[in-house]
Structure formats: structure tokens, C-alpha cells
Coordinates of N, CA and C in Angstrom, one line a residue:
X1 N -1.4 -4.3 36.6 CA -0.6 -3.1 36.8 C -1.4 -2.0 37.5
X2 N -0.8 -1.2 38.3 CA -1.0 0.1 38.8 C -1.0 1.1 38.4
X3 N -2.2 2.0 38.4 CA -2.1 3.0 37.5 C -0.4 3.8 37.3
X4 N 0.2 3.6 38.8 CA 1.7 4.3 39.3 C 2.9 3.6 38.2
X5 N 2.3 2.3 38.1 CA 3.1 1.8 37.1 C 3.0 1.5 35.7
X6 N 2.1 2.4 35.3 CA 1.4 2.2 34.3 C 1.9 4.1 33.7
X7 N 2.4 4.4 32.0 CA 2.5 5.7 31.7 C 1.1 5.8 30.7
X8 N 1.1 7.1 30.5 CA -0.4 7.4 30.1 C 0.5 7.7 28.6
X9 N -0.8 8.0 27.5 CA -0.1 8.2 26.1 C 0.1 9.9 26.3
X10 N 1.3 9.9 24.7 CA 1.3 11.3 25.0 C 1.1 11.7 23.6
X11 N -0.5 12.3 23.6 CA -0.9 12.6 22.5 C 0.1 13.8 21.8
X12 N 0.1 14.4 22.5 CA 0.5 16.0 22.3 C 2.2 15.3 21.8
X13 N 2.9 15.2 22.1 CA 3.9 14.7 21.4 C 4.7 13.9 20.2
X14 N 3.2 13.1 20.1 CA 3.2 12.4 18.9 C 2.5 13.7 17.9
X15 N 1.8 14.7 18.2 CA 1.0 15.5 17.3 C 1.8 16.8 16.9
X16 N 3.5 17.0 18.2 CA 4.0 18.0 17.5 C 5.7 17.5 17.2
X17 N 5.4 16.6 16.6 CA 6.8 15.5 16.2 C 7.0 15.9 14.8
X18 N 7.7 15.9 14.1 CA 8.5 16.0 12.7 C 8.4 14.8 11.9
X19 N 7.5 14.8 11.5 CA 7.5 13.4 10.7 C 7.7 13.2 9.3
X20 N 7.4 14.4 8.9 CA 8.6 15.0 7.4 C 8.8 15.9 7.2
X21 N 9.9 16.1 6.4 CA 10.7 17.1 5.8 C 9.9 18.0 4.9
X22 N 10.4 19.4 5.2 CA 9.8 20.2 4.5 C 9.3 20.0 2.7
X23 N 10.5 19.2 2.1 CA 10.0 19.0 0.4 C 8.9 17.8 0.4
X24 N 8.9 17.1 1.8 CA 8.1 15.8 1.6 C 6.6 16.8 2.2
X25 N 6.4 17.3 2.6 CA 4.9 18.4 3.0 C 4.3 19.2 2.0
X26 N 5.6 19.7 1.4 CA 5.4 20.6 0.0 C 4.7 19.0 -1.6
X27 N 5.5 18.1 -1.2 CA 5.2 17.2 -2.5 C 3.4 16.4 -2.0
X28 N 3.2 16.5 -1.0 CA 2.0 15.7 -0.2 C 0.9 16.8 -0.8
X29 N 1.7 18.1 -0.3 CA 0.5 19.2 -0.5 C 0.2 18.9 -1.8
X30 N 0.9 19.4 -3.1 CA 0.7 19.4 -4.5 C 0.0 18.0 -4.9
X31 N 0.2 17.0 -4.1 CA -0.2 15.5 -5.0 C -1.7 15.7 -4.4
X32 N -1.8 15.9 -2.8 CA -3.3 16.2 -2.5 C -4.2 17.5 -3.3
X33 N -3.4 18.7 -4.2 CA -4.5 19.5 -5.3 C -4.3 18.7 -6.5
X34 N -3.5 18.2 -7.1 CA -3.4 17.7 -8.3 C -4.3 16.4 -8.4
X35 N -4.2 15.4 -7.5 CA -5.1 14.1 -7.5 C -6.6 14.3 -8.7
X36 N -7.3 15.4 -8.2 CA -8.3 15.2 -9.2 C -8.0 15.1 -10.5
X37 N -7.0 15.5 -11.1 CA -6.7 14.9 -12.1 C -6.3 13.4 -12.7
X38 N -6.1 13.0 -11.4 CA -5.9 11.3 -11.5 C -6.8 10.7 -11.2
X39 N -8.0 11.0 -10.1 CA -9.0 10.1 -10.0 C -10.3 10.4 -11.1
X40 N -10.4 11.8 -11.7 CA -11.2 12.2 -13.0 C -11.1 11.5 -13.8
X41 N -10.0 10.9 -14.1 CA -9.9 10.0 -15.6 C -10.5 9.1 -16.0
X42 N -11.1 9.1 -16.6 CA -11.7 8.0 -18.0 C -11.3 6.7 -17.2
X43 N -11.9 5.4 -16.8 CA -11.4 4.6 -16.3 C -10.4 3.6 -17.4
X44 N -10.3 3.7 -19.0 CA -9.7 3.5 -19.7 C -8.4 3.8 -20.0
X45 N -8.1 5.3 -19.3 CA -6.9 6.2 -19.5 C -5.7 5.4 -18.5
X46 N -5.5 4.2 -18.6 CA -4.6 3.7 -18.2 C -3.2 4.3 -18.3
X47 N -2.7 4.7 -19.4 CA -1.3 5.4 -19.8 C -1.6 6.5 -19.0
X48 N -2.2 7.2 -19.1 CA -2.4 8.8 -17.9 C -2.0 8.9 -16.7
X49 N -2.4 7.9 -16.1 CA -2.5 7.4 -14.8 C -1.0 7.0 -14.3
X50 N -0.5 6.4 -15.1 CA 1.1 5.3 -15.0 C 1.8 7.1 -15.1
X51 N 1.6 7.7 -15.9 CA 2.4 9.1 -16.3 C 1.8 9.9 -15.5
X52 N 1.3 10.0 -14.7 CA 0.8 11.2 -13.6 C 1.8 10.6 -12.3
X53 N 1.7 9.5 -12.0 CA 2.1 8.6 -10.7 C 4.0 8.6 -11.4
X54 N 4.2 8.7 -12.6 CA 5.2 8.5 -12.7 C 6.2 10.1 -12.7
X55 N 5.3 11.2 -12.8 CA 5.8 12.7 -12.5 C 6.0 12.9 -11.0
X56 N 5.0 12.6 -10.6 CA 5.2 12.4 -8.5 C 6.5 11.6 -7.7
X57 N 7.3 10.6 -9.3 CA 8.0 9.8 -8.7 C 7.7 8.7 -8.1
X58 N 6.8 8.1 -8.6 CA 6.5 6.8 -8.2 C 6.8 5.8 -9.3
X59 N 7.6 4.9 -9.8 CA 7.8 3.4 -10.7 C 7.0 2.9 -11.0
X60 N 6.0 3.2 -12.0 CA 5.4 2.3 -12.5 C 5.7 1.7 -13.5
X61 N 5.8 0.2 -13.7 CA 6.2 -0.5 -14.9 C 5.3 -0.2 -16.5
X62 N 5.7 -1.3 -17.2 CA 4.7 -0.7 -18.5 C 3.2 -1.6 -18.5
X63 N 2.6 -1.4 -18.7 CA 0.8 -2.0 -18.8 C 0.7 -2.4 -17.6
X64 N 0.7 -1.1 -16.9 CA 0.1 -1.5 -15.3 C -1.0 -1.1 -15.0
X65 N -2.3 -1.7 -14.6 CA -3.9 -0.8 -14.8 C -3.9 -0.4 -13.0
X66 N -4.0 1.1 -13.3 CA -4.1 1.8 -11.8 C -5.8 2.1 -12.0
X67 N -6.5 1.8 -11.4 CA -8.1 1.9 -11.7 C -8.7 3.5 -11.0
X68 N -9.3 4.7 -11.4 CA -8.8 5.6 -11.2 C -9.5 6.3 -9.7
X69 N -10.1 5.3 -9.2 CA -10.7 5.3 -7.6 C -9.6 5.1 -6.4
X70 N -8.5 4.2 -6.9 CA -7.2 3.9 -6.4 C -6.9 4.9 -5.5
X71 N -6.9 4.8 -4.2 CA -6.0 6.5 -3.3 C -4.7 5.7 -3.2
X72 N -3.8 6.6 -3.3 CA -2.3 6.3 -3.1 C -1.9 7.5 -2.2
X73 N -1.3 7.4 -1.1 CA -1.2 8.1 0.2 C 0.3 9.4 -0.3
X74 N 1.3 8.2 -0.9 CA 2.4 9.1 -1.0 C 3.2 8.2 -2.1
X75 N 3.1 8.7 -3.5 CA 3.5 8.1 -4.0 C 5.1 8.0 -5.1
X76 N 5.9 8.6 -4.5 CA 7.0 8.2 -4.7 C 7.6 7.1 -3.7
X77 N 6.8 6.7 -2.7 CA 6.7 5.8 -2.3 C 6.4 4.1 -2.6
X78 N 5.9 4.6 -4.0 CA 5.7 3.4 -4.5 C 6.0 2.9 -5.7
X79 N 6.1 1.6 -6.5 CA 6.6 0.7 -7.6 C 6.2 -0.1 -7.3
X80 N 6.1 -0.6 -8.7 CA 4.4 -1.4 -9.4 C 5.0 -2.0 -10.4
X81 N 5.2 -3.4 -10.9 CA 5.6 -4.1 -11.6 C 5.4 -4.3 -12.8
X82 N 5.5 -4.7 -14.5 CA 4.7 -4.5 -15.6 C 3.5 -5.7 -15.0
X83 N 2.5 -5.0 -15.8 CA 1.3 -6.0 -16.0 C 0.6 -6.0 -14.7
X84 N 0.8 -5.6 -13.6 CA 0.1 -5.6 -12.3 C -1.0 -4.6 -12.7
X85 N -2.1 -4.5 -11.3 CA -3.1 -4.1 -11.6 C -3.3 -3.9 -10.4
X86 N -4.1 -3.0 -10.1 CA -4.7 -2.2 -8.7 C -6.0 -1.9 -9.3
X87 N -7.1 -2.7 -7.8 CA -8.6 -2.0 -8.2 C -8.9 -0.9 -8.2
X88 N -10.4 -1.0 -8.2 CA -11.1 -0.1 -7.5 C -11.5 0.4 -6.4
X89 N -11.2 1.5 -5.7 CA -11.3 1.5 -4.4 C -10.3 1.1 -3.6
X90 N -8.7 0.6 -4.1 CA -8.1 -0.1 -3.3 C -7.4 1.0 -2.5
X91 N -6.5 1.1 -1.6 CA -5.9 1.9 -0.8 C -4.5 1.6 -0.7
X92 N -3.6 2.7 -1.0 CA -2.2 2.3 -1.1 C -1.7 3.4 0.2
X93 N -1.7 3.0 1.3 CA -1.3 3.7 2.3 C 0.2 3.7 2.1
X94 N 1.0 4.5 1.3 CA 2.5 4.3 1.1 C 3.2 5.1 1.9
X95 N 3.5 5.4 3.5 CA 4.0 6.2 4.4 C 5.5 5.8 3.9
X96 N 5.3 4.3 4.5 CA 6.9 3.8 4.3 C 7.1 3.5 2.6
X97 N 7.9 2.4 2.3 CA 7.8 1.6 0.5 C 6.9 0.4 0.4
X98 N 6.6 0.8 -0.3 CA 5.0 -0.2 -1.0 C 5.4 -0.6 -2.7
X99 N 6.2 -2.1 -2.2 CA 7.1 -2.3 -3.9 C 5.6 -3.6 -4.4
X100 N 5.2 -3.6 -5.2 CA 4.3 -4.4 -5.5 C 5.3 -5.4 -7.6
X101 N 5.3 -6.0 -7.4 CA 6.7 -6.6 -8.5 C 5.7 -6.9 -9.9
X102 N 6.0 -7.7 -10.7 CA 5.3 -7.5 -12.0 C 4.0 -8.9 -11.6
X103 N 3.1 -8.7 -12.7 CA 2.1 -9.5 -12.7 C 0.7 -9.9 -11.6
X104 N 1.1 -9.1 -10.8 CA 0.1 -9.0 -9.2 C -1.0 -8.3 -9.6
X105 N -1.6 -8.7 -8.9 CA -3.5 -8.6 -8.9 C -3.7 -8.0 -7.3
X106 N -3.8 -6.5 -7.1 CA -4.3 -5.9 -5.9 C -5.9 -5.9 -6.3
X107 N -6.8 -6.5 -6.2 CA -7.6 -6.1 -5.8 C -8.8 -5.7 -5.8
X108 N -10.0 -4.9 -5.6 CA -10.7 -4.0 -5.5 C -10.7 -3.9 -3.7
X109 N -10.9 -2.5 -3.1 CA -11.1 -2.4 -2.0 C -9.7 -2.9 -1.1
X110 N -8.6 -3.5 -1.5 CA -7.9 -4.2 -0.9 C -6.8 -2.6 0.0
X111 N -6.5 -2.9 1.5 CA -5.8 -1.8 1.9 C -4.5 -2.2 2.3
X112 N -3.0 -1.5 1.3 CA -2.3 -2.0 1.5 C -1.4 -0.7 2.8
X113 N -1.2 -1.1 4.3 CA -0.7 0.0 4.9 C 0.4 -0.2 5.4
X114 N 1.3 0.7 5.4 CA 2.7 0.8 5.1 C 2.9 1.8 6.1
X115 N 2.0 1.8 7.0 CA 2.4 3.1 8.2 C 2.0 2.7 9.6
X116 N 2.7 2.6 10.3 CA 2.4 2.6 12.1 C 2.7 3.5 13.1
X117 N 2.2 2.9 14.3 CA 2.6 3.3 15.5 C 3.5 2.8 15.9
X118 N 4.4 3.1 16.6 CA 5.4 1.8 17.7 C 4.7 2.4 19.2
X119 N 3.6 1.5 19.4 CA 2.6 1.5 20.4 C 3.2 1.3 22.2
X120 N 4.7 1.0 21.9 CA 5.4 1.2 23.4 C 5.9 1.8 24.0
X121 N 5.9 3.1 23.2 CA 6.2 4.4 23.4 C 5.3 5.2 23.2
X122 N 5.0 6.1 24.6 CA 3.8 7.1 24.9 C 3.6 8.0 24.0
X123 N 4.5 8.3 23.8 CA 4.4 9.3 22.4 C 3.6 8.7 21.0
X124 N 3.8 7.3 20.6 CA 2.9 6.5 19.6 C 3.8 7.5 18.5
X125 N 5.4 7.2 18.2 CA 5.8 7.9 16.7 C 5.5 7.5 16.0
X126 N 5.4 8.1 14.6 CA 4.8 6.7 13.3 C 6.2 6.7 13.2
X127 N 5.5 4.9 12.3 CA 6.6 4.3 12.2 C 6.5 4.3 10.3
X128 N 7.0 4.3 9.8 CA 7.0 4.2 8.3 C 8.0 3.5 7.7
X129 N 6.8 2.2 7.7 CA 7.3 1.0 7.3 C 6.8 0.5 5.8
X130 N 7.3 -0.4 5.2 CA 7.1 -0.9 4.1 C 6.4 -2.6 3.7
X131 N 6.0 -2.7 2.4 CA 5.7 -3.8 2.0 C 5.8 -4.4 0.9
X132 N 5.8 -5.5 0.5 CA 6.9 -6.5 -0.7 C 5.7 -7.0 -1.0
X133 N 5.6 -7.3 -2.2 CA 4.4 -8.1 -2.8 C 5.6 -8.8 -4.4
X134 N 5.7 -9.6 -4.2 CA 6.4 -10.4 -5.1 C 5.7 -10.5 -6.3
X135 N 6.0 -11.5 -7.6 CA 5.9 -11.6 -8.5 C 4.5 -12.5 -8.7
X136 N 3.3 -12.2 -9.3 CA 2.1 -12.9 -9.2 C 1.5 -13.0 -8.0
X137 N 1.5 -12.4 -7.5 CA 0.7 -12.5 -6.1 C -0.7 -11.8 -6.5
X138 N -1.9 -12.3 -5.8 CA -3.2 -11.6 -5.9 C -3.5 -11.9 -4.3
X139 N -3.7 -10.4 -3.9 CA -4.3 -9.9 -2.7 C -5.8 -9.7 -3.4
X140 N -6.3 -10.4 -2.9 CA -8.6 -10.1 -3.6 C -9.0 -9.3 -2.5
X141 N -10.1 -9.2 -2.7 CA -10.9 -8.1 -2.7 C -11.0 -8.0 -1.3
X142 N -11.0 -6.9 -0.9 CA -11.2 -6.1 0.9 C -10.1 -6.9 1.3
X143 N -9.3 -7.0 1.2 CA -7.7 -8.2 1.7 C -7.2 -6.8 2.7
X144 N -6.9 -6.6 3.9 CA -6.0 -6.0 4.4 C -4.4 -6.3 4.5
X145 N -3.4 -5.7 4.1 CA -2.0 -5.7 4.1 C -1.4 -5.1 5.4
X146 N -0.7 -5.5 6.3 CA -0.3 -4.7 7.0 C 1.5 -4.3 7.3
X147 N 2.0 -3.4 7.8 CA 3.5 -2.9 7.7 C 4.3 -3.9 8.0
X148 N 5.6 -3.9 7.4 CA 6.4 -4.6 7.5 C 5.9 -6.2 6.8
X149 N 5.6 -6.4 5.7 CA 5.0 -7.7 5.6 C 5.4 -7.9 4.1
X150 N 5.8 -9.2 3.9 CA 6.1 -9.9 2.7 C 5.7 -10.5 2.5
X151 N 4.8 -10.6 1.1 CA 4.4 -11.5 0.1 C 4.7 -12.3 -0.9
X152 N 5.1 -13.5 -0.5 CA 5.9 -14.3 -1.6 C 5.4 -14.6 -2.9
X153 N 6.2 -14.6 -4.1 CA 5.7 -15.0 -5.6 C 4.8 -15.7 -5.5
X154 N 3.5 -15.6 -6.1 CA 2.7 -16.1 -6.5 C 1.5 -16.7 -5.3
X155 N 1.9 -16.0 -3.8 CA 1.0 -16.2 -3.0 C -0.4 -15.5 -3.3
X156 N -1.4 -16.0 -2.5 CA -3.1 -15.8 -3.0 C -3.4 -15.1 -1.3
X157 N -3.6 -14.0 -1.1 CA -4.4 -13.6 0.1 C -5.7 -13.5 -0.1
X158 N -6.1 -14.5 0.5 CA -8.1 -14.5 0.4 C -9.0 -13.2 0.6
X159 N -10.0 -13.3 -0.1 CA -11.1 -12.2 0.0 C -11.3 -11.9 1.8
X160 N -11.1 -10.6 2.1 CA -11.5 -10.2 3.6 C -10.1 -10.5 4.4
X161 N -9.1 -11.2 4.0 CA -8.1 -11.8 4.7 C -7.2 -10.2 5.5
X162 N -6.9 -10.8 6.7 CA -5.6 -10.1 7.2 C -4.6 -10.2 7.5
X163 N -3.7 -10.0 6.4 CA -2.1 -10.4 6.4 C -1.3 -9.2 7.6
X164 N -1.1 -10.0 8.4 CA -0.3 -8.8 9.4 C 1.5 -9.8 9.3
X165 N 1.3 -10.5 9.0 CA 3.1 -11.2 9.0 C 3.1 -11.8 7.3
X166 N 4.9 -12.1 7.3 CA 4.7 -12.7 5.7 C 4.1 -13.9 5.1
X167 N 4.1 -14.0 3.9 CA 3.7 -15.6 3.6 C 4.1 -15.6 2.2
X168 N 4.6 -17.3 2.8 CA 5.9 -18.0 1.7 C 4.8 -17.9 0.5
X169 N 6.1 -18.1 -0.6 CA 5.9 -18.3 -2.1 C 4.5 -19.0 -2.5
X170 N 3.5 -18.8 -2.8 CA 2.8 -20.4 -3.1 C 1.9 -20.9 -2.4
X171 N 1.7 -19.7 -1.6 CA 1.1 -20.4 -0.6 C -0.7 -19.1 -0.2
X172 N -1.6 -19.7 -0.4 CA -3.1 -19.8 -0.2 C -2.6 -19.3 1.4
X173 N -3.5 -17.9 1.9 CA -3.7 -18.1 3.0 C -5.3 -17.0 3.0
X174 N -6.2 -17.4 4.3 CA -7.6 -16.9 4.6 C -7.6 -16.1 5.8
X175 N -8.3 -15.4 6.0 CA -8.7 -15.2 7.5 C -8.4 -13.9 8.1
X176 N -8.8 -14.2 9.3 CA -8.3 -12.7 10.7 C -8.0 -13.3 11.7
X177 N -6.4 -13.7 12.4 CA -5.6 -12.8 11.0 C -5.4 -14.3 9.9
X178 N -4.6 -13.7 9.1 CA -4.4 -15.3 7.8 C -3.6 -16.4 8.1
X179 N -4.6 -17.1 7.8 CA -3.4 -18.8 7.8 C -3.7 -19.6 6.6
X180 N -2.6 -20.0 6.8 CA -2.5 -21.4 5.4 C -3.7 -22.0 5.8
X181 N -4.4 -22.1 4.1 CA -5.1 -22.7 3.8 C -5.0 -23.9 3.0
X182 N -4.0 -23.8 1.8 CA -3.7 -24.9 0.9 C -2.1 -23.8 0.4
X183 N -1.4 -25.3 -0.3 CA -0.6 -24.7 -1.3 C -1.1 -24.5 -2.9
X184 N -0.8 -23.4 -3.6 CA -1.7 -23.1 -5.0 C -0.6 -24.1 -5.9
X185 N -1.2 -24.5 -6.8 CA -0.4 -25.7 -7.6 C 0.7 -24.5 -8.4
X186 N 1.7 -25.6 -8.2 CA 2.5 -24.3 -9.5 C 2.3 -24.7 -10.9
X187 N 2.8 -24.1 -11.5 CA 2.5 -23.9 -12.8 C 3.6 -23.3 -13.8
X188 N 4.0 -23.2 -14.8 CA 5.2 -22.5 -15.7 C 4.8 -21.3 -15.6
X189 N 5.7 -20.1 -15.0 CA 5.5 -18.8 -15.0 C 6.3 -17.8 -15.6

């Protein structure tokens, strides 16, 4: 291509764009001064944690362990299933919905991001998109998640793995980006 046929980006566009609504700026503000009270906690204070994320408007189920290093970007954006668990260090980039279902294992370090660009337009708007993490799923440790992406029951995303598309039920996948590596045996669940 030619520069002539080629459009340049348009930063300044994307930077004076409307990307939320005035109560969504006001609720971002208050969760970014209030957080120290959620990442301060006793790494024990599990109930605190589920009831701080649950005044913001975010679903958390019952005996969900939110580990208290956890960043969560916007969290009415998000729902957490009973008995799931989020590490330490993990990253809940929740621009778009970030539904995580009961029994799932996020992690330590794992980034789950729920926000883009649409990169074919100069302007680069975000896009605020979402992600499904079904029932028993474990994304391990440093696992990247990326927008728009579904995780079927009881799938395994490998350590370091980068999930940029879905993957079926049951199914083991490794890598950058992830592919099938085996099927995980089932089991009575």
C-alpha cells in the first residue's frame, strides 16, 4: 500500500470520545478511592471482599475466595460463581462483562481482558467486550484471557497460555496463541 492509500490513526479522537456515562466516571472514581479497603484486607477476610465487590454491584456467589491483590477494573461488571476463586495478582480487566460461573479456578497472575480496540477504524474506539468462563474451568497461572471469548465447563487453560478465541467443554488447551492439547477425562460433577 501507499502511503495515499493508507489512513494514519487518529489518536486525538479516540482520546476525546465518550466512552462513559457520567454515573459510570462517578462509580470508577469512588471504586478507584475506596479499593484500599479491598486490597488492605487480611488475606483471610474472604466474606469482606465478596461484600465490598457486592456494594459496587458486582455478583458474587457464596464462598467465593477473591485473594485481596486481585485488581478488578470495573466491577459491576462482573459475576463470580459459588466456590470459584481468583488469585493473587490476577487481573480482571472488566470494561465489557466478565461472568466467571460456579466452581472455576482463576489463577494467580492470570489476565482476564474484556476491553478492545476495533483496530480498523482510525479513531481505535474501545470496544467493551465480554467473557464466559463456564462451570469448573481453571485458567492457571499467568493464563491470558482475551475479549469476546468463551470458556467451556470444565476446560483447563495452561500455565502462560493465550486464549484469544473459545474452547469447547473439556478440553485442555497450551500455548501463544492456545491449542488443543488433550481432552481432560470427565468425571461426575
Amino acid at each position: 500500500m501507499t502511503e495515499s492509500e493508507t489512513q494514519k490513526a487518529d489518536v486525538q479522537t479516540n482520546r476525546a470520545a465518550r466512552k462513559w456515562s457520567k454515573s459510570e466516571l462517578l462509580g470508577r472514581l469512588i471504586w478507584d478511592c475506596t479499593q484500599f479497603a479491598f486490597r488492605w484486607s487480611p488475606r483471610q477476610f474472604w466474606l469482606w471482599r465478596r461484600v465490598f465487590l457486592r456494594v459496587f454491584g458486582a455478583q458474587i456467589g457464596n464462598h467465593v475466595h477473591i485473594h485481596p491483590s486481585v485488581r478488578i477494573a470495573v466491577p459491576w461488571n462482573v459475576e463470580i460463581g459459588d466456590y470459584s476463586a481468583i488469585g493473587d495478582g490476577a487481573i480482571i480487566y472488566s470494561l465489557g462483562r466478565v461472568r466467571i460461573a460456579a466452581q472455576a479456578t482463576i489463577s494467580q497472575y492470570v489476565h482476564l481482558c474484556a476491553g478492545t480496540h476495533d483496530y480498523r477504524d482510525p479513531a481505535m474506539p474501545l470496544e467493551k467486550s465480554s467473557i464466559d468462563i463456564e462451570d469448573g474451568v481453571w485458567v492457571c497461572a499467568n493464563a491470558f484471557v482475551g475479549p469476546n471469548t468463551r470458556l467451556g465447563a470444565y476446560a483447563i487453560i495452561g500455565a502462560a497460555s493465550v486464549a484469544v478465541s473459545d474452547v469447547p467443554a473439556w478440553t485442555i488447551v497450551a500455548g501463544n496463541p492456545a491449542r488443543k492439547i488433550k481432552t481432560r477425562p470427565a468425571f461426575k460433577a
